[in-house]
Coordinates of C-alpha atoms in Angstrom, one line a residue:
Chain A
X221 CA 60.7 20.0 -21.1
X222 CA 62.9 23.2 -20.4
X223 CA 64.3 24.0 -17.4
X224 CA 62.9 26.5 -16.5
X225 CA 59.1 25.1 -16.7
X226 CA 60.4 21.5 -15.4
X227 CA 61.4 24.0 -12.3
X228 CA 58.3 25.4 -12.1
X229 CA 56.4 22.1 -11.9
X230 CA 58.6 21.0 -9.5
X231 CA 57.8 24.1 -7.3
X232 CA 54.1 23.7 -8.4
X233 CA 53.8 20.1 -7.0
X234 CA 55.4 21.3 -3.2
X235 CA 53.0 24.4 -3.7
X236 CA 49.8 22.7 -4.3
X237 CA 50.3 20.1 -1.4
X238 CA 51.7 22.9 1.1
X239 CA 48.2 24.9 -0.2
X240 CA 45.9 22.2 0.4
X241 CA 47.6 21.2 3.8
X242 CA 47.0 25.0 4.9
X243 CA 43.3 24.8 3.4
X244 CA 42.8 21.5 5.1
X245 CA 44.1 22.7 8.9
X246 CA 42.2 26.3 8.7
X247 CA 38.9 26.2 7.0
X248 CA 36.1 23.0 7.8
X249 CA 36.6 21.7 4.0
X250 CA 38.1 18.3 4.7
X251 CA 36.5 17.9 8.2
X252 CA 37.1 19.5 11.2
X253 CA 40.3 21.4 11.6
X254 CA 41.3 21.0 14.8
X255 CA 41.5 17.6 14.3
X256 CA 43.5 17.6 11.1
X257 CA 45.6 19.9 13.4
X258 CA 45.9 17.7 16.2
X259 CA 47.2 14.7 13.7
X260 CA 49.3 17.3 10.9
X261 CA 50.0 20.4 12.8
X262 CA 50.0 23.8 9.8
X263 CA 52.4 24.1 7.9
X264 CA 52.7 27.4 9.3
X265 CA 53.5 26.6 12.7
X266 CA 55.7 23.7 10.9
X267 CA 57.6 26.5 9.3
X268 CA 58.0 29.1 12.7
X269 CA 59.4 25.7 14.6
X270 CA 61.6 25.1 11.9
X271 CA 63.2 28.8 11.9
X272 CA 63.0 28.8 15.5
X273 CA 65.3 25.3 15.7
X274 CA 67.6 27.5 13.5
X275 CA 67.6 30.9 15.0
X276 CA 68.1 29.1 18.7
X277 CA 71.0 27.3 17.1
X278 CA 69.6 24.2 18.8
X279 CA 69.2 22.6 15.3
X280 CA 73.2 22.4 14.3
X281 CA 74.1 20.5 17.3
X282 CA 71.7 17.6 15.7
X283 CA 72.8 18.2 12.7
X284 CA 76.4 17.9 13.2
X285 CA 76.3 14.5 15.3
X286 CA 74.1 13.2 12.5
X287 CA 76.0 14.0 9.6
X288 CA 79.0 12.8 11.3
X289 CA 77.3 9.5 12.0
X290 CA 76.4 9.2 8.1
X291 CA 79.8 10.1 7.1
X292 CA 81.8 7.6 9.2
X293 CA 79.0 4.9 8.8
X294 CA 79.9 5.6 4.5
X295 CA 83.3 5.6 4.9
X296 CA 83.4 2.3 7.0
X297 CA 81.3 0.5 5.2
X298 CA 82.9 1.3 1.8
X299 CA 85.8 0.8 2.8
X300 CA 85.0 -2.9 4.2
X301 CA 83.0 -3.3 1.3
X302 CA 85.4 -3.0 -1.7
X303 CA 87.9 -5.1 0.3
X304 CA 86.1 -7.8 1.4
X305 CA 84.5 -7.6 -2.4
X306 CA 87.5 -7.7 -4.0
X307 CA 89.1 -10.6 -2.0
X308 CA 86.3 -12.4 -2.3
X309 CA 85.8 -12.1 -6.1
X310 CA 90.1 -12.7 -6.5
X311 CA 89.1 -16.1 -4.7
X312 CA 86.1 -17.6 -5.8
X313 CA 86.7 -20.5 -3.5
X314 CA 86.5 -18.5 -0.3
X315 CA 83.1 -16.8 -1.7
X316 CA 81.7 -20.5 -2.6
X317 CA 82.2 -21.1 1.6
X318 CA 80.7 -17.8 2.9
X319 CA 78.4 -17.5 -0.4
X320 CA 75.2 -18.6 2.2
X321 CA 76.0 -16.5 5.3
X322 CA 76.9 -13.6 3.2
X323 CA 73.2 -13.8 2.1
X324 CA 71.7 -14.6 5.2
X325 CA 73.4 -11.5 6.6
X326 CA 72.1 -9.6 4.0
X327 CA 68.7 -10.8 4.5
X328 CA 68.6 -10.2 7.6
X329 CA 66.4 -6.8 8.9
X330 CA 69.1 -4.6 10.5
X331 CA 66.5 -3.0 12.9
X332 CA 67.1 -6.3 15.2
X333 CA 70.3 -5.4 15.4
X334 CA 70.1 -2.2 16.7
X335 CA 69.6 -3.5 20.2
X336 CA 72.5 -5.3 20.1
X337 CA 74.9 -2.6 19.0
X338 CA 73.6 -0.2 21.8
X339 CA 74.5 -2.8 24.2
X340 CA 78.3 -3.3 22.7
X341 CA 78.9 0.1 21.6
X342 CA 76.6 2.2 23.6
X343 CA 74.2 5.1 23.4
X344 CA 76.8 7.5 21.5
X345 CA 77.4 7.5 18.0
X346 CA 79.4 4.4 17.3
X347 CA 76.3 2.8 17.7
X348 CA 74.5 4.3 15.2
X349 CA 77.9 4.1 12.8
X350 CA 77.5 0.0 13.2
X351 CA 74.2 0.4 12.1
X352 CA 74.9 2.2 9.2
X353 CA 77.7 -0.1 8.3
X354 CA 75.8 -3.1 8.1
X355 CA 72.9 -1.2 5.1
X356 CA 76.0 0.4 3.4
X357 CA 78.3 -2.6 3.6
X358 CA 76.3 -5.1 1.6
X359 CA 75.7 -2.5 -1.0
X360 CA 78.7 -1.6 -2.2
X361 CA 80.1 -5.3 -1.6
X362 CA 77.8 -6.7 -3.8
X363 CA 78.7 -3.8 -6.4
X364 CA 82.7 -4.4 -6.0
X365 CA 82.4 -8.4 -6.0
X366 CA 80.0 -8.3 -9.5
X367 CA 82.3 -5.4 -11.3
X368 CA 85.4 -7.3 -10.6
X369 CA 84.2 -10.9 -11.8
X370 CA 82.7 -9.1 -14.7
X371 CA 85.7 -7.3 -15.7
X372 CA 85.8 -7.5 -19.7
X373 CA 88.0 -10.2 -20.6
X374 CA 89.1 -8.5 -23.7
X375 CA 90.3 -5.3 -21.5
X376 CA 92.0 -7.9 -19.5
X377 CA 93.5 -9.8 -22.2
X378 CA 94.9 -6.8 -23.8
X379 CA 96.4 -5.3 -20.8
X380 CA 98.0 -8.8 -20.2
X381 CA 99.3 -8.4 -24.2
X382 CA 100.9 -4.6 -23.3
X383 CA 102.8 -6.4 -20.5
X384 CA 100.8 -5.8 -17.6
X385 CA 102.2 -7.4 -14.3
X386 CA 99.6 -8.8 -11.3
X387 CA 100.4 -5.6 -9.4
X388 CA 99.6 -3.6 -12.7
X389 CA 96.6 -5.4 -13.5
X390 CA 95.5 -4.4 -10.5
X391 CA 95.7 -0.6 -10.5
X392 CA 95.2 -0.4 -14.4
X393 CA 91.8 -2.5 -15.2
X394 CA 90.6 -4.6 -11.6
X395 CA 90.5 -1.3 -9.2
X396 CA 89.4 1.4 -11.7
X397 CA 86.7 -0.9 -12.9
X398 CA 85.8 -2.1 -9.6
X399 CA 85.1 1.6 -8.4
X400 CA 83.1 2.2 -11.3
X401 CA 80.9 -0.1 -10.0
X402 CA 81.5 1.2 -6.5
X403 CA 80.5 4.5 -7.6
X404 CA 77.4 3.8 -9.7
X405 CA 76.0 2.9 -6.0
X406 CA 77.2 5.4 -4.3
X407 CA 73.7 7.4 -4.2
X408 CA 71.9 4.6 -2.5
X409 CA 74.8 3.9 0.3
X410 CA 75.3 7.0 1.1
X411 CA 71.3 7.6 1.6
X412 CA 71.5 4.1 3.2
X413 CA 74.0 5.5 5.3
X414 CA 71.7 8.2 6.7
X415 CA 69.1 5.6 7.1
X416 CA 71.1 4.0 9.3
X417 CA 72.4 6.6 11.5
X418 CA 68.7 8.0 11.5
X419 CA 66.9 4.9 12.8
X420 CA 69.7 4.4 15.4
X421 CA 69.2 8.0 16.9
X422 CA 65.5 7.2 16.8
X423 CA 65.6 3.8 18.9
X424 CA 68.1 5.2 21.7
X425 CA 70.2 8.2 21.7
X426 CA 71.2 11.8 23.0
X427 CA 71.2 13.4 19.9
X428 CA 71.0 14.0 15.9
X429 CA 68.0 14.0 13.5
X430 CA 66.4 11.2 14.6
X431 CA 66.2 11.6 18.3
X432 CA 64.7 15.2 17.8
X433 CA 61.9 13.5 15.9
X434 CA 61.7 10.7 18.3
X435 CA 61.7 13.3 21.4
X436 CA 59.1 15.4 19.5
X437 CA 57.0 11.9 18.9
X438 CA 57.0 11.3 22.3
X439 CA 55.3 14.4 23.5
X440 CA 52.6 14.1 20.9
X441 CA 54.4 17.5 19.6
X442 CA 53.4 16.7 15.6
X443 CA 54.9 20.3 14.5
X444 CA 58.0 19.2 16.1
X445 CA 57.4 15.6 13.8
X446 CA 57.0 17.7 11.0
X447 CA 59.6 20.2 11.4
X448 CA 62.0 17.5 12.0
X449 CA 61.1 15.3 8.7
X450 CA 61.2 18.6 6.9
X451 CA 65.1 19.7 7.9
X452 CA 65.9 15.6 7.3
X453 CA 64.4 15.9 3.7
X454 CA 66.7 19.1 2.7
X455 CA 69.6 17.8 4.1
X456 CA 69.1 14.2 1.9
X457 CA 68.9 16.5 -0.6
X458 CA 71.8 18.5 -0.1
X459 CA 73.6 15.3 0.6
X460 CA 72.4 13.7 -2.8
X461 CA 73.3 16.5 -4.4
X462 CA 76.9 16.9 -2.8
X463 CA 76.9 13.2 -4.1
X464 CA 76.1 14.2 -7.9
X465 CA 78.7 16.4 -8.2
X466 CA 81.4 14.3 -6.8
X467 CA 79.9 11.4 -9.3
X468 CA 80.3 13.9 -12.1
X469 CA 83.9 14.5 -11.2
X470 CA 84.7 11.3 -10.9
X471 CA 83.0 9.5 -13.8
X472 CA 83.7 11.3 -16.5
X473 CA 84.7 8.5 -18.5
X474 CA 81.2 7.2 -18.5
X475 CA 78.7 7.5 -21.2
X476 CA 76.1 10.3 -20.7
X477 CA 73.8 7.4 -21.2
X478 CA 74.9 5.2 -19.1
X479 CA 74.1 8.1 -16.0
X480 CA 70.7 8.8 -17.0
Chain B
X209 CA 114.4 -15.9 -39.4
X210 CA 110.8 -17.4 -38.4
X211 CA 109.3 -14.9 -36.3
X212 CA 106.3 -17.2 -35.4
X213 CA 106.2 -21.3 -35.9
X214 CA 103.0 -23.0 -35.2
X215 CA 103.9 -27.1 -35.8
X216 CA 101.0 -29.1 -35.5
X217 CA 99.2 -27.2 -33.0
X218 CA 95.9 -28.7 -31.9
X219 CA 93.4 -26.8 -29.6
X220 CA 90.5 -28.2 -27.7
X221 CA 88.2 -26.5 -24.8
X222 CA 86.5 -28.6 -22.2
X223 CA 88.2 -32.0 -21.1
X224 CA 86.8 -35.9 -21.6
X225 CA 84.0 -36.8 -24.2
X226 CA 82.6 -33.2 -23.9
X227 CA 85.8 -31.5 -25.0
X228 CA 85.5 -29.7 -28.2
X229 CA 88.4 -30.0 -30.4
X230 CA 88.4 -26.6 -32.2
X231 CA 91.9 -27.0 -34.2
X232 CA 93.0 -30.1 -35.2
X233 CA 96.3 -29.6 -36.8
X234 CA 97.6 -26.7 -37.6
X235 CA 101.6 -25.7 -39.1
X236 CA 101.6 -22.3 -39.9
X237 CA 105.2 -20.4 -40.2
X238 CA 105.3 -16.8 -40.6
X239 CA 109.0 -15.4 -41.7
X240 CA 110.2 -12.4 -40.2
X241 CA 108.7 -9.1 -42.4
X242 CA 106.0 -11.3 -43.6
X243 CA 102.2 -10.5 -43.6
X244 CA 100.1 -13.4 -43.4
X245 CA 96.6 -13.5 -43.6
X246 CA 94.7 -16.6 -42.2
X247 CA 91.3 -16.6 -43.7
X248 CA 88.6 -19.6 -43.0
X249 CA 84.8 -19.7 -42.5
X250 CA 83.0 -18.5 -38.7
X251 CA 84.4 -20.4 -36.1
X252 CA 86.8 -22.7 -37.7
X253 CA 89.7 -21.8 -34.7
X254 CA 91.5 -18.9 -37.0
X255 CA 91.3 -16.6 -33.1
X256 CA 92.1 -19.6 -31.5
X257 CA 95.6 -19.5 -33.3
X258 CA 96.4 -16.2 -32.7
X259 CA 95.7 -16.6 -29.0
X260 CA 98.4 -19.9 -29.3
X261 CA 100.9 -17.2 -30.2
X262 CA 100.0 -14.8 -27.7
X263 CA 100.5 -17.0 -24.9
X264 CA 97.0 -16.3 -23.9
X265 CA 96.0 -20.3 -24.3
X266 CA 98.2 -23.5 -24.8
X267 CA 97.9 -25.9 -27.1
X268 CA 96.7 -29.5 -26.7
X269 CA 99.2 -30.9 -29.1
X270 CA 102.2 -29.6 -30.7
X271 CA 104.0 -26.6 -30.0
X272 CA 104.2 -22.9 -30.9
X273 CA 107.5 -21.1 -31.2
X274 CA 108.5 -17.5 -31.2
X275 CA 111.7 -16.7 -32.9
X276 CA 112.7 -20.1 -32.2
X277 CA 111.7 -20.2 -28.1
X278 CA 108.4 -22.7 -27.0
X279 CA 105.5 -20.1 -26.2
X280 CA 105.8 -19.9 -22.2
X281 CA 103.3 -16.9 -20.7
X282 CA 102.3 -14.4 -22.4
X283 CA 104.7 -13.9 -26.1
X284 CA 106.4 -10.0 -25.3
X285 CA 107.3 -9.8 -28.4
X286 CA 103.8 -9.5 -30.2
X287 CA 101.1 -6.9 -29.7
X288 CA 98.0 -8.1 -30.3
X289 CA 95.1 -6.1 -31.8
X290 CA 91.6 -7.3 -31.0
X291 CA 88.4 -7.4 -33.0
X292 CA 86.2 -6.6 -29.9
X293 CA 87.3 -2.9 -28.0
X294 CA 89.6 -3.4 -25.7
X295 CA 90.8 0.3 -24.6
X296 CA 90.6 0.9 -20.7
X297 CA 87.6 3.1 -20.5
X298 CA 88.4 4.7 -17.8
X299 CA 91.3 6.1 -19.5
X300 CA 91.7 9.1 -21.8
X301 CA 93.2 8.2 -25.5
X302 CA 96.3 9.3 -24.8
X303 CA 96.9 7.6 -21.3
X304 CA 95.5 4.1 -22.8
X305 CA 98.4 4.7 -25.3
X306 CA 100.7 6.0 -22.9
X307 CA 100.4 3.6 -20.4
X308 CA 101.9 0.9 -23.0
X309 CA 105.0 2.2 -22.4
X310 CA 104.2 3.2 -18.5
X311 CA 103.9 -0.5 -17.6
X312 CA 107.5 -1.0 -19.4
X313 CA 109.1 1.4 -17.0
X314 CA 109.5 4.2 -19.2
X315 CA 108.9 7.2 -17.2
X316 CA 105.3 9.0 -17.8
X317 CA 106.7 12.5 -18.8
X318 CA 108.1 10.2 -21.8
X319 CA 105.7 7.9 -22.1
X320 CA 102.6 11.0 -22.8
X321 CA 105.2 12.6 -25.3
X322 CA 105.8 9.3 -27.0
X323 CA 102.2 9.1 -26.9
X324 CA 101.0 12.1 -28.1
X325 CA 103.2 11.6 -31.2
X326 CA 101.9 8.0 -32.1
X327 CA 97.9 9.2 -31.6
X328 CA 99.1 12.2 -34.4
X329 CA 100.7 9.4 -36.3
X330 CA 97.5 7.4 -36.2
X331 CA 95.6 10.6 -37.4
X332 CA 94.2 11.2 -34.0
X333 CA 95.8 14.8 -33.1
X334 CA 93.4 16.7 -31.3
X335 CA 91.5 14.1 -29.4
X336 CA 94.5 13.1 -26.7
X337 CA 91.8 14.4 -24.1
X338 CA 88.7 11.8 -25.2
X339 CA 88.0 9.6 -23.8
X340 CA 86.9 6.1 -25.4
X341 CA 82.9 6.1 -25.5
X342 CA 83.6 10.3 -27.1
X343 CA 85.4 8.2 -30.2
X344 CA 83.5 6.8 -33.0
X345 CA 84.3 3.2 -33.8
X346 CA 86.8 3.6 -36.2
X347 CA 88.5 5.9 -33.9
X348 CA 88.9 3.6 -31.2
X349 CA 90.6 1.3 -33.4
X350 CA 93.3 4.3 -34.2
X351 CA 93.9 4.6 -30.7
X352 CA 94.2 0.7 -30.0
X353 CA 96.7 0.7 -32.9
X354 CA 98.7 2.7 -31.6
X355 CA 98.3 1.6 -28.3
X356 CA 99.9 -1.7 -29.8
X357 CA 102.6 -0.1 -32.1
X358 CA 104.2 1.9 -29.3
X359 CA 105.7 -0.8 -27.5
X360 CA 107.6 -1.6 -31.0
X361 CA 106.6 -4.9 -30.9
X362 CA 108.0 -7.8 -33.4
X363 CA 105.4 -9.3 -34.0
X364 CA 101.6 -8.3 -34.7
X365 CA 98.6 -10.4 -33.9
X366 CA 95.6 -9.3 -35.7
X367 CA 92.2 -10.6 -35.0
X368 CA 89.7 -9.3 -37.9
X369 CA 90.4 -5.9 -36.4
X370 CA 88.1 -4.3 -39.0
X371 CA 85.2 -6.2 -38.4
X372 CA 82.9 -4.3 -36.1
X373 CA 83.7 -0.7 -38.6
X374 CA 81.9 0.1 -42.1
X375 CA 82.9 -0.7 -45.6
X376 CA 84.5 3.2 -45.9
X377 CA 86.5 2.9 -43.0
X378 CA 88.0 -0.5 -43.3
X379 CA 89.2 0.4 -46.8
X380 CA 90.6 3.9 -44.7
X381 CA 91.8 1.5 -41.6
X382 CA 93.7 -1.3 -44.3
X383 CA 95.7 1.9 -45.8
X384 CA 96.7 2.9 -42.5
X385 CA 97.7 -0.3 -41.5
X386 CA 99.9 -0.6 -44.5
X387 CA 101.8 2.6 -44.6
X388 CA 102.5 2.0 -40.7
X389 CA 103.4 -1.6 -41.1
X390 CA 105.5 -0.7 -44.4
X391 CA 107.9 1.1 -42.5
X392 CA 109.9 -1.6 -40.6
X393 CA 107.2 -4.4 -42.0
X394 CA 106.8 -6.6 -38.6
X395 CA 106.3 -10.0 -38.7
X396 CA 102.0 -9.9 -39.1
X397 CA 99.6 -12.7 -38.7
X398 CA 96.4 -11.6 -39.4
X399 CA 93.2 -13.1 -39.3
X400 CA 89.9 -12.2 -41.2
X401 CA 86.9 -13.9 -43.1
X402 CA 86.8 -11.0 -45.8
X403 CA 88.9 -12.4 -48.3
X404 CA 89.2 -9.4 -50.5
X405 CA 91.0 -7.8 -47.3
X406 CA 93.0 -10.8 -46.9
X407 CA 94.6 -10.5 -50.3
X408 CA 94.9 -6.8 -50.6
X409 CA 97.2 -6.7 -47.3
X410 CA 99.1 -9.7 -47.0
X411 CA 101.8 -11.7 -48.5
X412 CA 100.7 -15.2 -48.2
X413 CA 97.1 -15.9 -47.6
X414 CA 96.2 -19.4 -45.6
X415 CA 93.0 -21.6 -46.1
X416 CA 91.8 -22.9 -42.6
X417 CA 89.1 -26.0 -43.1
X418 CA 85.8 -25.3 -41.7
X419 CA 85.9 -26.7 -37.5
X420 CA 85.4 -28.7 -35.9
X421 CA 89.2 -30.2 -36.0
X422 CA 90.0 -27.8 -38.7
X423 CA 93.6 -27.6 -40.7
X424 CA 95.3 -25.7 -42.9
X425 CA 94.3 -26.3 -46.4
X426 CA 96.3 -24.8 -48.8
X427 CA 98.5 -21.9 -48.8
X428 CA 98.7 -18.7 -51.8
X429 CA 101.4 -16.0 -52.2
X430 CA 100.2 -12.7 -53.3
X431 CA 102.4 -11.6 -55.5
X432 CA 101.0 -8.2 -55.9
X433 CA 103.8 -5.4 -55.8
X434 CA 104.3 -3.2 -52.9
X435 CA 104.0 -0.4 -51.6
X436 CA 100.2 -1.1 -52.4
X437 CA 96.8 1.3 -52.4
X438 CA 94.7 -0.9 -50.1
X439 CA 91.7 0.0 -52.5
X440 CA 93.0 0.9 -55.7
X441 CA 95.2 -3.1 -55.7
X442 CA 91.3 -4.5 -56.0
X443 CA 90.8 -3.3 -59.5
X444 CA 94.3 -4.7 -60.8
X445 CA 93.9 -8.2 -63.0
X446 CA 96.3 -10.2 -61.1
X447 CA 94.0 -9.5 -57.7
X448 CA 91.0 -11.2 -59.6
X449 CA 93.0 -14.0 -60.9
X450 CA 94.4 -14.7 -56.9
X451 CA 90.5 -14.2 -55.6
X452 CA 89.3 -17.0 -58.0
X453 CA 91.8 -19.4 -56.9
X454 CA 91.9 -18.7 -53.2
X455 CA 87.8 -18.9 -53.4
X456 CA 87.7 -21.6 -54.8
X457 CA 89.4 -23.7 -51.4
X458 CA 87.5 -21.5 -49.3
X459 CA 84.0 -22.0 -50.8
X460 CA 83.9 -25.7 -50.5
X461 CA 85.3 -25.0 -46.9
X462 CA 82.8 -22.2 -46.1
X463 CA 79.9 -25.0 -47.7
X464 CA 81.0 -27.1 -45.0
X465 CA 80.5 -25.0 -42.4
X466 CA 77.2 -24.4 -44.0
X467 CA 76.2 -27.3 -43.6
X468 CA 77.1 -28.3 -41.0
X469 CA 75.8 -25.9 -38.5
X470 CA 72.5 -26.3 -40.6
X471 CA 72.4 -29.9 -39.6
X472 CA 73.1 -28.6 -35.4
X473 CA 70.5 -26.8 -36.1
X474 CA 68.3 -29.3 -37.7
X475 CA 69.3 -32.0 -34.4

C-alpha cells in the first residue's frame, strides 16, 4: 500500500466511527438518542469541550503537570532500571538471591500500591512519579539484565583479543549493547510511564489528565469523559511519535528489519 | 625464533566423568614468518587450539608458549580473526577499525586516519560510514581484517575465517590475505577444513585426528613458490601431488569422524 491511500484508510476508519457515533446520538437508528447521549455524549459537543479546554487555556495547566509526571516517572525508572540490570547481570549470584522477589514485585498489580504512595509521598506529583516507576522500572530492567547476559560472546572475545581492558569492555560492547536493548523498549515504558502517572491522577490528585477525567466522571459529565480520553489519545500519540524519532536517531546501526 | 609453541597441550570442557576431553595431545610449533595451516575433520579441537594461544582458554595439560613466555591472559601479541562476525555493531566500519588502536592509547584523531587508510588497503574505501549489517558478508570480513592488522600484531590466529562467504569470494578473500600477509609475513596459524585452502596459503599444513582426544597426525611442507596466485597455484602439478598425500591422512581421519558420530547417533 502507498502512502497516500494507507493515509487515507487510516482517516477513513476515525471517519466512519466518528459518522456513525453522530448518526447514533441524533437520529432513532440505534435506539433512542437521548439515551445514547446520556451514556456517549456527540461527538460534536465532545469536540466544542475540547476547543473550549484549549481556548480557556484550562487544558495546559493538566497537560503540563502530566507530562511532567511521565517524564520524571521515565527518567527514574530507566535510570534505576539499567543500573540495577546491569549489576545484577555482572553478578549472577546476587540475581540468584533476589531472582524470586524481583518476580514477585513484578507480579504484583501496581494499582494496590497507589494507596500506599499517596500516603508516603502525598497527593502532588511524586506520587504519581512512584507509580510510574514501578511499570517502567521492571521493563527496561528486564531488557538491560537479558541484553547484557546475552552479549555475543564472539564480540566479546574479539574485543578482549584487540586488548580491551574491564573499563573498556564496558563502554565498548556491555553498555552500547545493553542500551540497545534498553532502547528497543523504550515505546512501551515510556507509554507505561504515562500509564502510571495517568492512573495516579485518576485515584487522588489536584491535577493532570487523569483527574480532569476523573472530575468529569464524577459529575456524570460524559462529554467531559470524552473530551478528556480524546486530548490523552493525541498526546500518546505525539509522545510515541517524539519516541520514534529519537529511536531513529539513535539506532541507526540496527537493521531496517530488525525495527519493523 | 618460535613465535608460537604448543607442547603437548591437552584440552578438556566439563570436570569429573562428564568432562569431555576435546584435545588430547597436541605439539604444534609455528616459526616466526611461517603460515601454518591446521586442517582436521568438524570438531576435532582445531578452534580449541587457536583459543590455547590466544589466552582465551587454558589448557588441561602441557603448556603453550608465545615467543618463548607460558600463555598468561589474553596473548597481546596475536590478533585473532574469527569465523563467526565479530565487529561491534553498534559501530561504523571505520570506528570498529579505529578503536583497535583507541583502546591502545593512540589518540582518536590518529587512530580514524590510521583507520581510514587500512579500510582503503582492505579495498573498503568509500564505506568508512557503514555500518556492519549495510556490508555484505565478505565485506565484513575486510573490515574485521583490518580491524586485526592495525594493531600490527605478531602473530595471526585464524579460525576458518572464510567459511561463512562463497566460493568467489574466498578465492578473492585468500589473495587478499596473502598480498597483506606477504609484506612482513607474520607468524600465521590458521585453521580450516577446506584443504585445498589449506595448501594454497600456507607453508606447512598439520593433520589433526578426528576428536574426541584428537592429536596431530602428520605434518607436510608446501613447497610451492611464493609470492603465490591463491587461485591460479590450484592448477600447478606439484599442488595435486601435495593434495593426494595430505588427503590421504585426512580421509581415514575425516572416516573416523564419520563414523563415529554415526554411531552417537545410532545410541
Amino acid at each position: 500500500m502507498s502512502r497516500a491511500s494507507l493515509l487515507f484508510w487510516q482517516i477513513a476508519v476515525a471517519a466512519i466511527i466518528v459518522a456513525a457515533w453522530h448518526v447514533a446520538s441524533m437520529t432513532t437508528l440505534f435506539g433512542d438518542p437521548k439515551t445514547v447521549r446520556f451514556f456517549f455524549s456527540t461527538p460534536l459537543d465532545v469536540a466544542l469541550r475540547i476547543v473550549k479546554l484549549f481556548v480557556s487555556g484550562e487544558i495546559w495547566k493538566h497537560l503540563e503537570i502530566t507530562l511532567r509526571e511521565t517524564i520524571l516517572a521515565f527518567l527514574v525508572g530507566s535510570v534505576s532500571g539499567v543500573a540495577i540490570g546491569f549489576a545484577f547481570a555482572m553478578m549472577p549470584r546476587v540475581a540468584a538471591v533476589f531472582d524470586p522477589y524481583i518476580k514477585m514485585a513484578n507480579a504484583l498489580p501496581r494499582v494496590v500500591l497507589a494507596p500506599i504512595f499517596m500516603l508516603w509521598f502525598g497527593l502532588g506529583i511524586w506520587s504519581k512519579v512512584a507509580l510510574g516507576v514501578t511499570l517502567v522500572f521492571f521493563i527496561v530492567f528486564f531488557n538491560v539484565y537479558q541484553g547484557v547476559k546475552e552479549t555475543s560472546p564472539v564480540i566479546l572475545a574479539n574485543a578482549r583479543m584487540l586488548g580491551m581492558n574491564g573499563w573498556q569492555l564496558f563502554r565498548h560492547v556491555y553498555w552500547p549493547s545493553a542500551m540497545s536493548w534498553m532502547f528497543s523498549s523504550l515505546h512501551s515504558s515510556v507509554g507505561f510511564a504515562l500509564v502510571g502517572a495517568v492512573v495516579g491522577e485518576y485515584l487522588g490528585a489536584s491535577a493532570g489528565l487523569g483527574y480532569l477525567i476523573h472530575q468529569a466522571e464524577g459529575a456524570f459529565d460524559v462529554t467531559g469523559v470524552f473530551a478528556g480520553m480524546v486530548v490523552l489519545a493525541v498526546f500518546v500519540l505525539l509522545i510515541d511519535w517524539v519516541v520514534t524519532l529519537i529511536e531513529r536517531r539513535l539506532l541507526v546501526w540496527r537493521p531496517q528489519e530488525a525495527q519493523k | 625464533m618460535t613465535a608460537v609453541d604448543l607442547a603437548g597441550v591437552a584440552v578438556a570442557f566439563g570436570v569429573g566423568e562428564s568432562a569431555y576431553c576435546a584435545v588430547g595431545r597436541a605439539d604444534v610449533a609455528v616459526s616466526e614468518h611461517e603460515f601454518v595451516a591446521i586442517v582436521g575433520p568438524t570438531g576435532c579441537g582445531k578452534s580449541t587450539l587457536l583459543n590455547v594461544v590466544a589466552g582465551l582458554l587454558s589448557p588441561a595439560g602441557g603448556q603453550a608458549r608465545v615467543f618463548g613466555r607460558p600463555v598468561a591472559g589474553v596473548t597481546r601479541e596475536a590478533g585473532y580473526l574469527f569465523q563467526a562476525d565479530a565487529l561491534m555493531p553498534w559501530k561504523t566500519a571505520l570506528d570498529n577499525v579505529a578503536v583497535a588502536l583507541e583502546v591502545g592509547g593512540v589518540r582518536r584523531a590518529e587512530a580514524l586516519a590510521r583507520g581510514r587508510d587500512w579500510l582503503a588497503q582492505v579495498g573498503l574505501r568509500g564505506f568508512e560510514a557503514r555500518y556492519p549489517h549495510q556490508l555484505s558478508g565478505g565485506q565484513r570480513k575486510r573490515v574485521a581484517m583490518a580491524q586485526m592488522l592495525i594493531r600490527d600484531p605478531k602473530i595471526l590466529l585464524m579460525d576458518e575465517p572464510f567459511g561463512p562467504l562463497d566460493a568467489q569470494t574466498r578465492a578473492l578473500m585468500g589473495d587478499l590475505l596473502l598480498s597483506l600477509w606477504s609484506r612482513d609475513r607474520k607468524a600465521v596459524l590458521f585453521v580450516t577444513h577446506d584443504l585445498e585452502e589449506a595448501i594454497a596459503l600456507a607453508d606447512r599444513v598439520v593433520v589433526m585426528s578426528a576428536g574426541p582426544a584428537s592429536h596431530i597426525v602428520s605434518e607436510h611442507v608446501v613447497d610451492l613458490p611464493r609470492p603465490r596466485d591463491a587461485n591460479e597455484v590450484r592448477l600447478e602439478p606439484r599442488f595435486h601431488a601435495l593434495q593426494k598425500a595430505i588427503w590421504s591422512d585426512l580421509r581415514d581421519e575425516v572416516m573416523k569422524a564419520y563414523s563415529g558420530a554415526a554411531a552417537g547417533a545410532a545410541s
